[in-house]
């Protein structure tokens, strides 16, 4: 029994210590981005790796999700004779919920895990230590550009996801199922509010971007420098990010639309 | 009398002076009040059995980890008291050669050596090129500048890492197990380079190793660590004369002695029968 209590206590202390470390790490990295030409070049390079290279998965997923939404929405709405509202349904679902949430989940799986593995491997092969010993702060040089690239990429990727999703909905709803195109767009225009829906969706994706990137870079930096340690850190990145995204989505939805 | 005088002179000209060093990992004490001096301008070998904390000592000197207590004076300044910014500033004057080489895997040999120059100087590109080629020439790898780290052998990796380490002309170089896993030719090259670079550039070199023959062949001063303490130090000749059983066991590579062959365990018979 005592052992059990000790284990719980140790787990709690370790968890609190890790949380504290991650907070300090975030502060150092967040304010550590060098605003010099060199720093901006590093940021652009990471924006390419984290953002541009994620475009394919985001576009393909957005297209299929938009198509599925239109198909499912049509089959329900047609029973009530409201199939003209399929555009409105697709757009609102994407902009408010699926755009930010699915983009963040895909980002965690594609870019987040890659960031963790890359930083973890740099740690395991002593590249971060050698950088420190050269007088170059790895938080500024390696972590800050990756963290900021995540913040910046996520809302842009979510916007691309939603736009492509609407296009997918158009393909299925209008071209395949025969919904009148004028109704598709006008219903969407009249029901989607820029501030209420689009801006709130962007705020969600910014929050997810901060959380996903923070978790990814911290797990890599804090990983055990072994192959098993990197594997655990990569798994943690995907699990923690996914759970955080879904939990935060509920909280943000409750605050924004509740 | 004369020996004491030499000892005092060495103390006065210490580049690194460590006093009362205590450091523990969990409940295991790595250093238990260790005191040591590393003379300026010399090659100092720190030796000791595996797992005794030699690499930890280098990390403590480089300020990568902090001791539980004690003072680590680097050229008169206490590394343990440095703030983050001061520490990074101090590291510009030191270089460390890691056991793995720790080259940046996404940069070519040339870019690896140019990295510290680009990070800390505003030199024009043609001057950076000249310096990189000079450093690579010094380690015999000017012709390998376009290769990627994955295309290098273990010995070449360490030589490139050495060129990168000396790129900013540091005052101190820390070598972590430079000879581990090297073939005889690569080992010979590294032994020669460490000695030559130290003398040509007027450096202070600290090498951590358990390759006794190679280390003693190039060092001016050697320190043997065991049980969290310095158990012997002096010139290679002085160490070979030492009467300490631990020093003798280590230098002669005896399998059993003060450092036991068996890891501490319960009684063998009771373990088997119980």
PDB file of C-alpha atoms in Angstrom, chain A residues 97 101 105 204 207-208 211 239-255:
ATOM      1  CA  UNK A  97     -15.010  22.285 -36.365  1.00  0.00           C
ATOM      2  CA  UNK A 101      -9.569  19.887 -35.568  1.00  0.00           C
ATOM      3  CA  UNK A 105      -4.763  15.963 -35.837  1.00  0.00           C
ATOM      4  CA  UNK A 204      -9.054  27.512 -32.636  1.00  0.00           C
ATOM      5  CA  UNK A 207      -4.464  27.520 -30.196  1.00  0.00           C
ATOM      6  CA  UNK A 208      -4.017  24.033 -31.661  1.00  0.00           C
ATOM      7  CA  UNK A 211      -0.203  23.306 -28.350  1.00  0.00           C
ATOM      8  CA  UNK A 239      -1.188  10.898 -28.171  1.00  0.00           C
ATOM      9  CA  UNK A 240      -0.803  14.084 -26.096  1.00  0.00           C
ATOM     10  CA  UNK A 241      -1.449  16.327 -29.110  1.00  0.00           C
ATOM     11  CA  UNK A 242      -4.571  14.420 -30.153  1.00  0.00           C
ATOM     12  CA  UNK A 243      -6.014  14.414 -26.648  1.00  0.00           C
ATOM     13  CA  UNK A 244      -5.171  18.092 -26.129  1.00  0.00           C
ATOM     14  CA  UNK A 245      -6.737  19.041 -29.463  1.00  0.00           C
ATOM     15  CA  UNK A 246      -9.989  17.222 -28.727  1.00  0.00           C
ATOM     16  CA  UNK A 247     -10.198  18.469 -25.124  1.00  0.00           C
ATOM     17  CA  UNK A 248      -9.381  22.057 -26.064  1.00  0.00           C
ATOM     18  CA  UNK A 249     -11.821  21.905 -28.966  1.00  0.00           C
ATOM     19  CA  UNK A 250     -14.648  21.160 -26.550  1.00  0.00           C
ATOM     20  CA  UNK A 251     -13.588  24.000 -24.236  1.00  0.00           C
ATOM     21  CA  UNK A 252     -13.192  26.506 -27.058  1.00  0.00           C
ATOM     22  CA  UNK A 253     -16.486  25.465 -28.660  1.00  0.00           C
ATOM     23  CA  UNK A 254     -18.233  25.863 -25.303  1.00  0.00           C
ATOM     24  CA  UNK A 255     -16.774  29.367 -24.919  1.00  0.00           C
TER      25      UNK A 255
END
